[in-house]
Amino acid sequence: MTQRTVDRRGFLKAGTAVLAGTLVVPLLADDGTSAASLGAPMGDYGQPSPFAPARREGIGAHPQGPGAGASSTPLQLLNGTVTPNSLHFERHHSGIPQIDPARHTLTLYGDVHQPLQFSYEDLLAYPLETHLYFLECSGNSYRNTLPDAQDATAGALNGLVSGAEWTGVPLHYLLAEAGIKPRAKWLIAEGADASANTRSVPLSIALDNVMVALYQNGEPLRPSQGFPMRLFVPGCEGNVSIKWLTAIKLQAEPAYTREETSKYTDLLEDGRAEMFSLRMAVKSLITTPSGRMTLPRQGVVEISGLAWSGHGSIAKVEVSADAGRSWVTAQLQSEPGPLRLTRFRLPWRWQGAPAILQSRALDDQGNLQPSRDAALARYSPMGFYHYNGIQSWQVNAAGEVKNVYV
Ligand SMILES: Nc1nc2c(c(=O)[nH]1)N[C@H]1C(S)=C(S)[C@@H](COP(=O)(O)O)O[C@H]1N2
Ligand SMILES: [Mo]
């Protein structure tokens, strides 16, 4: 606490000095353009400034099936905790279907008293709920499980995660309406794309906080995020949040689909395999400064990043500038809450010496983000899902920032 106050005071003093410099910049640029001249006309759809372009990155498609692949959120170009829909990471197993909501239905069947079918319009008539949640692919950060540290941006390395405000119909309304038979313990969710990315979710989770999401950050879902409707399973690996949701079946057992046997099963170090390990572990990373950036000057730099946990809320984030030998508690700057991204900040004085920056998060269930070695040790050397090891950024004497393993 004391440490934080001292740091913030130091930061503010230095910040004033920096600001005084910028005030001498003339208000009218040389070419005569200023806020006082006539600007561009109105537009029917907003676009980002050409001076602040942001693009998804790390777009990787499967050589034998270009519809299968992923693109990453450029975490290092964004701030706050909400990912703009245009930059929300994508992960598709067979491309993005264009679905006319008038021709799409959601069927609820299996171990229910009354099978039901809902149109998009039907669902819009239910009481909706809105929540901020993170969404993370279980393959996020897999590049940091590779033997050599990849020289890449925070987004390309760790950008299969997003934060958004999701609005939808709480699933328990629909299940209650259909009437759950006592033997039903699992739901099997199926999408309308060709991928058969069908997943089983225990009813204990499904009845808790799962929704059929219809809106994302205030607008109808984008096609790449599952328009017209997706299952949204907060805190759990992204692949159970089935996009283009078209059927939910209740049954006594999981379906053991291809995705949950051949892929999203995690082989452990001791040879056993973890199935339905759905919760995403506690994790954080510094997004500024981060990979491939260069510090513009010596002096005070604001360290800032994101933390989240599939087990609850973020309780604390600590930052180290000496590869984990000493830690300082960062300020949690966004409204804390369960299963959502939390923004942390900490001013840091950089005086030109090489440094290794790290962050580690603790959630309110007592889970602490592990070192890279400890995170890797949980799984077989072949495994790369659910990696949550500490991200290390090396700052060299020139201020260049690079992904490193320590
Ligand atoms: N129907 C369907 N749902 C799907 C997928 C898919 O390919 N098809 N991909 C899953 C995976 S692996 C992830 S990580 C999330 C990604 O959601 P996003 O593309 O909205 O970021 O969707 C999941 N839901
Ligand atoms: Mo995923």
GROMACS .gro file of C-alpha atoms and ligand atoms in nm:
model
  431
    1MET     CA    1   0.000   0.000   0.000
    2THR     CA    2   0.273   0.244   0.106
    3GLN     CA    3   0.477   0.137  -0.190
    4ARG     CA    4   0.189   0.212  -0.425
    5THR     CA    5   0.132   0.564  -0.284
    6VAL     CA    6   0.500   0.645  -0.316
    7ASP     CA    7   0.504   0.522  -0.673
    8ARG     CA    8   0.194   0.713  -0.772
    9ARG     CA    9   0.329   1.036  -0.626
   10GLY     CA   10   0.650   0.990  -0.817
   11PHE     CA   11   0.448   0.921  -1.128
   12LEU     CA   12   0.235   1.233  -1.097
   13LYS     CA   13   0.530   1.463  -1.045
   14ALA     CA   14   0.710   1.331  -1.347
   15GLY     CA   15   0.384   1.330  -1.542
   16THR     CA   16   0.338   1.705  -1.490
   17ALA     CA   17   0.684   1.772  -1.627
   18VAL     CA   18   0.607   1.567  -1.937
   19LEU     CA   19   0.275   1.740  -1.988
   20ALA     CA   20   0.430   2.089  -1.967
   21GLY     CA   21   0.637   1.996  -2.270
   22THR     CA   22   0.338   1.907  -2.481
   23LEU     CA   23   0.159   2.233  -2.406
   24VAL     CA   24   0.396   2.430  -2.630
   25VAL     CA   25   0.279   2.234  -2.937
   26PRO     CA   26   0.090   2.489  -3.155
   27LEU     CA   27  -0.284   2.434  -3.156
   28LEU     CA   28  -0.304   2.491  -3.531
   29ALA     CA   29  -0.095   2.254  -3.741
   30ASP     CA   30   0.123   2.393  -4.025
   31ASP     CA   31  -0.106   2.264  -4.298
   32GLY     CA   32  -0.389   2.475  -4.157
   33THR     CA   33  -0.607   2.185  -4.044
   34SER     CA   34  -0.758   2.226  -3.702
   35ALA     CA   35  -1.077   2.156  -3.523
   36ALA     CA   36  -1.190   2.499  -3.643
   37SER     CA   37  -1.206   2.413  -4.015
   38LEU     CA   38  -1.489   2.218  -4.175
   39GLY     CA   39  -1.455   1.849  -4.107
   40ALA     CA   40  -1.582   1.536  -4.277
   41PRO     CA   41  -1.957   1.480  -4.311
   42MET     CA   42  -2.167   1.241  -4.104
   43GLY     CA   43  -2.139   0.872  -4.176
   44ASP     CA   44  -2.378   0.585  -4.125
   45TYR     CA   45  -2.116   0.361  -3.970
   46GLY     CA   46  -1.824   0.472  -3.754
   47GLN     CA   47  -1.463   0.405  -3.845
   48PRO     CA   48  -1.147   0.436  -3.637
   49SER     CA   49  -0.908   0.725  -3.697
   50PRO     CA   50  -0.652   0.655  -3.969
   51PHE     CA   51  -0.397   0.778  -3.713
   52ALA     CA   52  -0.489   0.499  -3.471
   53PRO     CA   53  -0.539   0.195  -3.691
   54ALA     CA   54  -0.583  -0.134  -3.510
   55ARG     CA   55  -0.612  -0.469  -3.678
   56ARG     CA   56  -0.653  -0.825  -3.560
   57GLU     CA   57  -0.325  -1.009  -3.583
   58GLY     CA   58  -0.174  -1.352  -3.589
   59ILE     CA   59  -0.434  -1.461  -3.841
   60GLY     CA   60  -0.362  -1.827  -3.896
   61ALA     CA   61  -0.564  -2.060  -4.113
   62HIS     CA   62  -0.527  -2.435  -4.147
   63PRO     CA   63  -0.345  -2.523  -4.472
   64GLN     CA   64  -0.603  -2.788  -4.559
   65GLY     CA   65  -0.905  -2.594  -4.446
   66PRO     CA   66  -0.880  -2.216  -4.457
   67GLY     CA   67  -1.205  -2.183  -4.259
   68ALA     CA   68  -1.032  -2.339  -3.960
   69GLY     CA   69  -0.806  -2.105  -3.771
   70ALA     CA   70  -0.787  -1.806  -3.543
   71SER     CA   71  -0.716  -1.434  -3.531
   72SER     CA   72  -0.605  -1.244  -3.222
   73THR     CA   73  -0.715  -0.929  -3.044
   74PRO     CA   74  -0.432  -0.668  -3.057
   75LEU     CA   75  -0.425  -0.633  -2.677
   76GLN     CA   76  -0.131  -0.391  -2.682
   77LEU     CA   77  -0.327  -0.132  -2.887
   78LEU     CA   78  -0.631  -0.128  -2.661
   79ASN     CA   79  -0.706   0.000  -2.314
   80GLY     CA   80  -0.978  -0.045  -2.055
   81THR     CA   81  -1.140  -0.387  -2.039
   82VAL     CA   82  -1.387  -0.397  -2.328
   83THR     CA   83  -1.273  -0.540  -2.661
   84PRO     CA   84  -1.427  -0.361  -2.961
   85ASN     CA   85  -1.637  -0.606  -3.161
   86SER     CA   86  -1.435  -0.543  -3.479
   87LEU     CA   87  -1.120  -0.654  -3.295
   88HIS     CA   88  -1.266  -0.943  -3.095
   89PHE     CA   89  -1.050  -1.249  -3.154
   90GLU     CA   90  -1.199  -1.517  -3.378
   91ARG     CA   91  -1.170  -1.891  -3.361
   92HIS     CA   92  -1.361  -2.089  -3.619
   93HIS     CA   93  -1.341  -2.457  -3.706
   94SER     CA   94  -1.511  -2.423  -4.044
   95GLY     CA   95  -1.551  -2.058  -4.137
   96ILE     CA   96  -1.822  -1.805  -4.060
   97PRO     CA   97  -2.171  -1.900  -4.174
   98GLN     CA   98  -2.398  -1.611  -4.282
   99ILE     CA   99  -2.724  -1.688  -4.107
  100ASP     CA  100  -3.058  -1.518  -4.168
  101PRO     CA  101  -3.218  -1.506  -3.824
  102ALA     CA  102  -3.563  -1.553  -3.984
  103ARG     CA  103  -3.451  -1.900  -4.092
  104HIS     CA  104  -3.269  -1.998  -3.774
  105THR     CA  105  -3.413  -2.180  -3.473
  106LEU     CA  106  -3.291  -2.312  -3.141
  107THR     CA  107  -3.428  -2.655  -3.049
  108LEU     CA  108  -3.428  -2.774  -2.689
  109TYR     CA  109  -3.483  -3.150  -2.659
  110GLY     CA  110  -3.367  -3.474  -2.494
  111ASP     CA  111  -3.443  -3.531  -2.125
  112VAL     CA  112  -3.704  -3.258  -2.098
  113HIS     CA  113  -4.077  -3.284  -2.035
  114GLN     CA  114  -4.163  -3.067  -2.333
  115PRO     CA  115  -3.922  -3.020  -2.627
  116LEU     CA  116  -3.927  -2.658  -2.744
  117GLN     CA  117  -3.818  -2.461  -3.048
  118PHE     CA  118  -3.736  -2.092  -3.033
  119SER     CA  119  -3.702  -1.841  -3.314
  120TYR     CA  120  -3.473  -1.538  -3.282
  121GLU     CA  121  -3.785  -1.324  -3.230
  122ASP     CA  122  -3.904  -1.559  -2.954
  123LEU     CA  123  -3.578  -1.521  -2.766
  124LEU     CA  124  -3.581  -1.142  -2.794
  125ALA     CA  125  -3.912  -1.144  -2.604
  126TYR     CA  126  -3.756  -1.302  -2.292
  127PRO     CA  127  -3.616  -1.094  -2.007
  128LEU     CA  128  -3.253  -1.035  -2.103
  129GLU     CA  129  -2.951  -0.997  -1.878
  130THR     CA  130  -2.629  -0.804  -1.938
  131HIS     CA  131  -2.291  -0.894  -1.789
  132LEU     CA  132  -1.926  -0.816  -1.848
  133TYR     CA  133  -1.734  -1.139  -1.904
  134PHE     CA  134  -1.402  -1.247  -2.046
  135LEU     CA  135  -1.384  -1.511  -2.318
  136GLU     CA  136  -1.062  -1.706  -2.364
  137CYS     CA  137  -0.971  -1.987  -2.602
  138SER     CA  138  -0.809  -2.276  -2.417
  139GLY     CA  139  -0.531  -2.255  -2.677
  140ASN     CA  140  -0.453  -1.893  -2.584
  141SER     CA  141  -0.082  -1.825  -2.520
  142TYR     CA  142   0.015  -2.167  -2.659
  143ARG     CA  143   0.308  -1.993  -2.835
  144ASN     CA  144   0.464  -1.948  -2.492
  145THR     CA  145   0.465  -2.326  -2.447
  146LEU     CA  146   0.698  -2.364  -2.748
  147PRO     CA  147   1.066  -2.435  -2.671
  148ASP     CA  148   1.193  -2.096  -2.795
  149ALA     CA  149   1.044  -1.762  -2.694
  150GLN     CA  150   0.868  -1.608  -2.994
  151ASP     CA  151   0.942  -1.243  -3.067
  152ALA     CA  152   0.585  -1.123  -3.106
  153THR     CA  153   0.336  -0.870  -2.971
  154ALA     CA  154   0.120  -0.920  -2.661
  155GLY     CA  155  -0.178  -0.971  -2.891
  156ALA     CA  156  -0.015  -1.223  -3.121
  157LEU     CA  157   0.105  -1.420  -2.818
  158ASN     CA  158  -0.189  -1.387  -2.582
  159GLY     CA  159  -0.476  -1.229  -2.778
  160LEU     CA  160  -0.716  -1.522  -2.788
  161VAL     CA  161  -0.893  -1.348  -2.502
  162SER     CA  162  -1.141  -1.065  -2.493
  163GLY     CA  163  -1.365  -0.875  -2.259
  164ALA     CA  164  -1.715  -0.777  -2.363
  165GLU     CA  165  -2.056  -0.689  -2.235
  166TRP     CA  166  -2.275  -0.984  -2.326
  167THR     CA  167  -2.654  -0.963  -2.332
  168GLY     CA  168  -2.878  -1.265  -2.365
  169VAL     CA  169  -3.146  -1.491  -2.225
  170PRO     CA  170  -3.043  -1.675  -1.907
  171LEU     CA  171  -3.052  -2.039  -2.010
  172HIS     CA  172  -3.231  -2.147  -1.692
  173TYR     CA  173  -3.547  -1.969  -1.815
  174LEU     CA  174  -3.559  -2.187  -2.126
  175LEU     CA  175  -3.468  -2.506  -1.940
  176ALA     CA  176  -3.733  -2.440  -1.676
  177GLU     CA  177  -3.991  -2.386  -1.947
  178ALA     CA  178  -3.906  -2.718  -2.110
  179GLY     CA  179  -3.896  -2.893  -1.773
  180ILE     CA  180  -3.575  -3.077  -1.682
  181LYS     CA  181  -3.619  -3.451  -1.623
  182PRO     CA  182  -3.443  -3.575  -1.308
  183ARG     CA  183  -3.198  -3.793  -1.501
  184ALA     CA  184  -3.062  -3.499  -1.705
  185LYS     CA  185  -2.717  -3.396  -1.584
  186TRP     CA  186  -2.552  -3.255  -1.899
  187LEU     CA  187  -2.643  -3.040  -2.195
  188ILE     CA  188  -2.502  -3.095  -2.540
  189ALA     CA  189  -2.478  -2.776  -2.749
  190GLU     CA  190  -2.458  -2.779  -3.126
  191GLY     CA  191  -2.380  -2.500  -3.373
  192ALA     CA  192  -2.521  -2.444  -3.721
  193ASP     CA  193  -2.179  -2.427  -3.888
  194ALA     CA  194  -2.023  -2.729  -4.055
  195SER     CA  195  -1.761  -2.785  -3.786
  196ALA     CA  196  -1.953  -3.011  -3.548
  197ASN     CA  197  -1.783  -2.827  -3.264
  198THR     CA  198  -2.040  -2.987  -3.033
  199ARG     CA  199  -1.970  -2.969  -2.662
  200SER     CA  200  -2.109  -3.105  -2.338
  201VAL     CA  201  -2.163  -2.876  -2.038
  202PRO     CA  202  -2.264  -3.002  -1.691
  203LEU     CA  203  -2.606  -2.875  -1.586
  204SER     CA  204  -2.454  -2.744  -1.262
  205ILE     CA  205  -2.273  -2.483  -1.476
  206ALA     CA  206  -2.553  -2.445  -1.732
  207LEU     CA  207  -2.810  -2.356  -1.466
  208ASP     CA  208  -2.577  -2.114  -1.293
  209ASN     CA  209  -2.483  -1.830  -1.527
  210VAL     CA  210  -2.494  -1.960  -1.886
  211MET     CA  211  -2.686  -1.750  -2.137
  212VAL     CA  212  -2.799  -1.764  -2.496
  213ALA     CA  213  -2.620  -1.447  -2.599
  214LEU     CA  214  -2.783  -1.220  -2.858
  215TYR     CA  215  -2.593  -0.891  -2.817
  216GLN     CA  216  -2.228  -0.807  -2.767
  217ASN     CA  217  -2.120  -0.462  -2.651
  218GLY     CA  218  -2.466  -0.332  -2.725
  219GLU     CA  219  -2.511  -0.450  -3.082
  220PRO     CA  220  -2.640  -0.778  -3.223
  221LEU     CA  221  -2.364  -1.039  -3.230
  222ARG     CA  222  -2.130  -1.014  -3.526
  223PRO     CA  223  -2.143  -1.314  -3.763
  224SER     CA  224  -1.791  -1.412  -3.656
  225GLN     CA  225  -1.908  -1.421  -3.293
  226GLY     CA  226  -2.210  -1.641  -3.365
  227PHE     CA  227  -2.493  -1.427  -3.504
  228PRO     CA  228  -2.780  -1.472  -3.446
  229MET     CA  229  -2.716  -1.653  -3.115
  230ARG     CA  230  -2.442  -1.825  -2.923
  231LEU     CA  231  -2.416  -2.015  -2.601
  232PHE     CA  232  -2.208  -1.812  -2.357
  233VAL     CA  233  -2.048  -2.008  -2.072
  234PRO     CA  234  -1.872  -1.752  -1.848
  235GLY     CA  235  -1.528  -1.836  -1.713
  236CYS     CA  236  -1.498  -2.154  -1.920
  237GLU     CA  237  -1.281  -2.240  -2.218
  238GLY     CA  238  -1.406  -2.060  -2.528
  239ASN     CA  239  -1.490  -2.372  -2.725
  240VAL     CA  240  -1.797  -2.452  -2.508
  241SER     CA  241  -1.947  -2.114  -2.596
  242ILE     CA  242  -2.101  -2.263  -2.909
  243LYS     CA  243  -2.157  -2.007  -3.184
  244TRP     CA  244  -2.451  -2.012  -3.427
  245LEU     CA  245  -2.628  -2.218  -3.158
  246THR     CA  246  -2.903  -2.432  -3.305
  247ALA     CA  247  -2.968  -2.720  -3.066
  248ILE     CA  248  -2.939  -2.805  -2.697
  249LYS     CA  249  -3.000  -3.160  -2.585
  250LEU     CA  250  -3.025  -3.266  -2.222
  251GLN     CA  251  -2.901  -3.609  -2.122
  252ALA     CA  252  -2.760  -3.808  -1.831
  253GLU     CA  253  -2.403  -3.833  -1.963
  254PRO     CA  254  -2.169  -3.610  -2.163
  255ALA     CA  255  -2.170  -3.680  -2.537
  256TYR     CA  256  -1.793  -3.739  -2.559
  257THR     CA  257  -1.786  -3.567  -2.898
  258ARG     CA  258  -1.483  -3.552  -3.124
  259GLU     CA  259  -1.389  -3.208  -2.992
  260GLU     CA  260  -1.398  -3.322  -2.632
  261THR     CA  261  -1.211  -3.649  -2.677
  262SER     CA  262  -0.952  -3.590  -2.949
  263LYS     CA  263  -0.887  -3.224  -2.867
  264TYR     CA  264  -1.010  -3.050  -2.556
  265THR     CA  265  -0.892  -3.324  -2.323
  266ASP     CA  266  -0.574  -3.235  -2.139
  267LEU     CA  267  -0.303  -3.494  -2.099
  268LEU     CA  268  -0.136  -3.446  -1.760
  269GLU     CA  269   0.228  -3.485  -1.668
  270ASP     CA  270   0.158  -3.818  -1.495
  271GLY     CA  271  -0.011  -3.974  -1.800
  272ARG     CA  272  -0.369  -3.929  -1.681
  273ALA     CA  273  -0.603  -3.709  -1.884
  274GLU     CA  274  -0.831  -3.435  -1.760
  275MET     CA  275  -1.170  -3.421  -1.932
  276PHE     CA  276  -1.417  -3.135  -1.906
  277SER     CA  277  -1.155  -2.916  -1.744
  278LEU     CA  278  -1.366  -2.619  -1.844
  279ARG     CA  279  -1.263  -2.343  -1.603
  280MET     CA  280  -0.995  -2.109  -1.729
  281ALA     CA  281  -0.718  -2.058  -1.477
  282VAL     CA  282  -0.608  -1.730  -1.316
  283LYS     CA  283  -0.392  -1.530  -1.556
  284SER     CA  284  -0.254  -1.185  -1.631
  285LEU     CA  285  -0.018  -1.010  -1.866
  286ILE     CA  286   0.132  -0.667  -1.907
  287THR     CA  287   0.004  -0.510  -2.230
  288THR     CA  288   0.212  -0.189  -2.206
  289PRO     CA  289   0.504  -0.202  -2.238
  290SER     CA  290   0.498  -0.533  -2.424
  291GLY     CA  291   0.655  -0.731  -2.706
  292ARG     CA  292   0.792  -0.537  -3.005
  293MET     CA  293   0.736  -0.197  -2.846
  294THR     CA  294   1.020   0.047  -2.777
  295LEU     CA  295   1.009   0.273  -2.472
  296PRO     CA  296   1.011   0.629  -2.612
  297ARG     CA  297   1.225   0.780  -2.333
  298GLN     CA  298   1.373   0.719  -1.992
  299GLY     CA  299   1.163   0.823  -1.698
  300VAL     CA  300   0.825   0.719  -1.574
  301VAL     CA  301   0.643   0.457  -1.778
  302GLU     CA  302   0.296   0.339  -1.693
  303ILE     CA  303   0.287  -0.038  -1.673
  304SER     CA  304  -0.062  -0.158  -1.754
  305GLY     CA  305  -0.221  -0.490  -1.826
  306LEU     CA  306  -0.511  -0.730  -1.791
  307ALA     CA  307  -0.594  -1.001  -1.541
  308TRP     CA  308  -0.878  -1.253  -1.522
  309SER     CA  309  -0.979  -1.584  -1.369
  310GLY     CA  310  -1.242  -1.845  -1.452
  311HIS     CA  311  -1.276  -1.917  -1.080
  312GLY     CA  312  -1.389  -1.575  -0.962
  313SER     CA  313  -1.271  -1.215  -0.933
  314ILE     CA  314  -0.919  -1.080  -0.941
  315ALA     CA  315  -0.808  -1.001  -0.585
  316LYS     CA  316  -0.456  -0.873  -0.653
  317VAL     CA  317  -0.203  -0.822  -0.930
  318GLU     CA  318   0.164  -0.781  -0.855
  319VAL     CA  319   0.427  -0.648  -1.092
  320SER     CA  320   0.800  -0.722  -1.097
  321ALA     CA  321   1.070  -0.537  -1.288
  322ASP     CA  322   1.347  -0.780  -1.187
  323ALA     CA  323   1.229  -1.114  -1.327
  324GLY     CA  324   1.027  -1.202  -1.018
  325ARG     CA  325   1.279  -1.134  -0.742
  326SER     CA  326   1.066  -0.855  -0.596
  327TRP     CA  327   0.701  -0.765  -0.648
  328VAL     CA  328   0.493  -0.449  -0.606
  329THR     CA  329   0.114  -0.451  -0.586
  330ALA     CA  330  -0.047  -0.280  -0.883
  331GLN     CA  331  -0.361  -0.070  -0.872
  332LEU     CA  332  -0.671  -0.255  -0.989
  333GLN     CA  333  -0.821   0.010  -1.203
  334SER     CA  334  -1.141  -0.124  -1.348
  335GLU     CA  335  -1.449  -0.224  -1.153
  336PRO     CA  336  -1.362  -0.569  -1.018
  337GLY     CA  337  -1.612  -0.846  -1.074
  338PRO     CA  338  -1.630  -1.218  -1.130
  339LEU     CA  339  -1.525  -1.371  -1.461
  340ARG     CA  340  -1.435  -1.043  -1.626
  341LEU     CA  341  -1.118  -0.870  -1.734
  342THR     CA  342  -0.956  -0.644  -1.475
  343ARG     CA  343  -0.722  -0.362  -1.578
  344PHE     CA  344  -0.420  -0.301  -1.357
  345ARG     CA  345  -0.174  -0.013  -1.362
  346LEU     CA  346   0.153   0.074  -1.193
  347PRO     CA  347   0.393   0.360  -1.263
  348TRP     CA  348   0.753   0.250  -1.310
  349ARG     CA  349   1.065   0.459  -1.336
  350TRP     CA  350   1.291   0.330  -1.615
  351GLN     CA  351   1.643   0.466  -1.603
  352GLY     CA  352   1.790   0.283  -1.898
  353ALA     CA  353   1.895  -0.038  -1.726
  354PRO     CA  354   1.785  -0.371  -1.875
  355ALA     CA  355   1.485  -0.512  -1.691
  356ILE     CA  356   1.243  -0.805  -1.704
  357LEU     CA  357   0.882  -0.708  -1.647
  358GLN     CA  358   0.628  -0.959  -1.520
  359SER     CA  359   0.281  -0.960  -1.368
  360ARG     CA  360   0.114  -1.226  -1.157
  361ALA     CA  361  -0.250  -1.239  -1.059
  362LEU     CA  362  -0.424  -1.380  -0.754
  363ASP     CA  363  -0.798  -1.451  -0.762
  364ASP     CA  364  -1.045  -1.435  -0.474
  365GLN     CA  365  -1.045  -1.815  -0.452
  366GLY     CA  366  -0.677  -1.810  -0.360
  367ASN     CA  367  -0.541  -1.922  -0.699
  368LEU     CA  368  -0.206  -1.762  -0.785
  369GLN     CA  369  -0.076  -1.742  -1.141
  370PRO     CA  370   0.223  -1.981  -1.170
  371SER     CA  371   0.564  -1.933  -1.326
  372ARG     CA  372   0.613  -2.061  -1.680
  373ASP     CA  373   0.793  -2.369  -1.552
  374ALA     CA  374   0.524  -2.451  -1.297
  375ALA     CA  375   0.247  -2.400  -1.554
  376LEU     CA  376   0.419  -2.629  -1.805
  377ALA     CA  377   0.487  -2.894  -1.541
  378ARG     CA  378   0.116  -2.964  -1.492
  379TYR     CA  379   0.069  -3.101  -1.844
  380SER     CA  380   0.242  -3.352  -2.068
  381PRO     CA  381   0.511  -3.196  -2.290
  382MET     CA  382   0.272  -3.241  -2.585
  383GLY     CA  383  -0.001  -3.033  -2.422
  384PHE     CA  384  -0.061  -2.667  -2.490
  385TYR     CA  385  -0.414  -2.592  -2.368
  386HIS     CA  386  -0.483  -2.397  -2.049
  387TYR     CA  387  -0.138  -2.243  -2.033
  388ASN     CA  388  -0.144  -1.960  -1.774
  389GLY     CA  389   0.225  -1.910  -1.691
  390ILE     CA  390   0.367  -1.567  -1.609
  391GLN     CA  391   0.452  -1.359  -1.919
  392SER     CA  392   0.802  -1.206  -1.913
  393TRP     CA  393   0.895  -0.900  -2.120
  394GLN     CA  394   1.261  -0.809  -2.142
  395VAL     CA  395   1.346  -0.439  -2.177
  396ASN     CA  396   1.697  -0.387  -2.311
  397ALA     CA  397   1.917  -0.078  -2.270
  398ALA     CA  398   1.772   0.067  -2.592
  399GLY     CA  399   1.422   0.032  -2.450
  400GLU     CA  400   1.324  -0.249  -2.688
  401VAL     CA  401   1.074  -0.493  -2.541
  402LYS     CA  402   1.084  -0.861  -2.621
  403ASN     CA  403   0.917  -1.185  -2.511
  404VAL     CA  404   1.161  -1.396  -2.308
  405TYR     CA  405   1.155  -1.706  -2.092
  406VAL     CA  406   1.317  -1.678  -1.748
  407LIG     N1  407  -2.020  -2.350  -3.371
  407LIG     C1  408  -1.896  -2.318  -3.332
  407LIG     N2  409  -1.879  -2.265  -3.211
  407LIG     C2  410  -1.755  -2.232  -3.168
  407LIG     C3  411  -1.641  -2.255  -3.250
  407LIG     C4  412  -1.662  -2.308  -3.380
  407LIG     O1  413  -1.570  -2.327  -3.460
  407LIG     N3  414  -1.791  -2.340  -3.417
  407LIG     N4  415  -1.517  -2.226  -3.200
  407LIG     C5  416  -1.505  -2.227  -3.053
  407LIG     C6  417  -1.378  -2.183  -3.000
  407LIG     S1  418  -1.250  -2.295  -3.004
  407LIG     C7  419  -1.364  -2.063  -2.934
  407LIG     S2  420  -1.221  -2.021  -2.857
  407LIG     C8  421  -1.473  -1.963  -2.934
  407LIG     C9  422  -1.423  -1.835  -2.999
  407LIG     O2  423  -1.522  -1.737  -3.002
  407LIG     P1  424  -1.503  -1.608  -3.093
  407LIG     O3  425  -1.470  -1.651  -3.232
  407LIG     O4  426  -1.629  -1.532  -3.078
  407LIG     O5  427  -1.387  -1.533  -3.032
  407LIG     O6  428  -1.587  -2.009  -3.005
  407LIG    C10  429  -1.617  -2.144  -2.988
  407LIG     N5  430  -1.744  -2.177  -3.045
  408MO      MO  431  -1.087  -2.218  -2.863
   0.00000   0.00000   0.00000
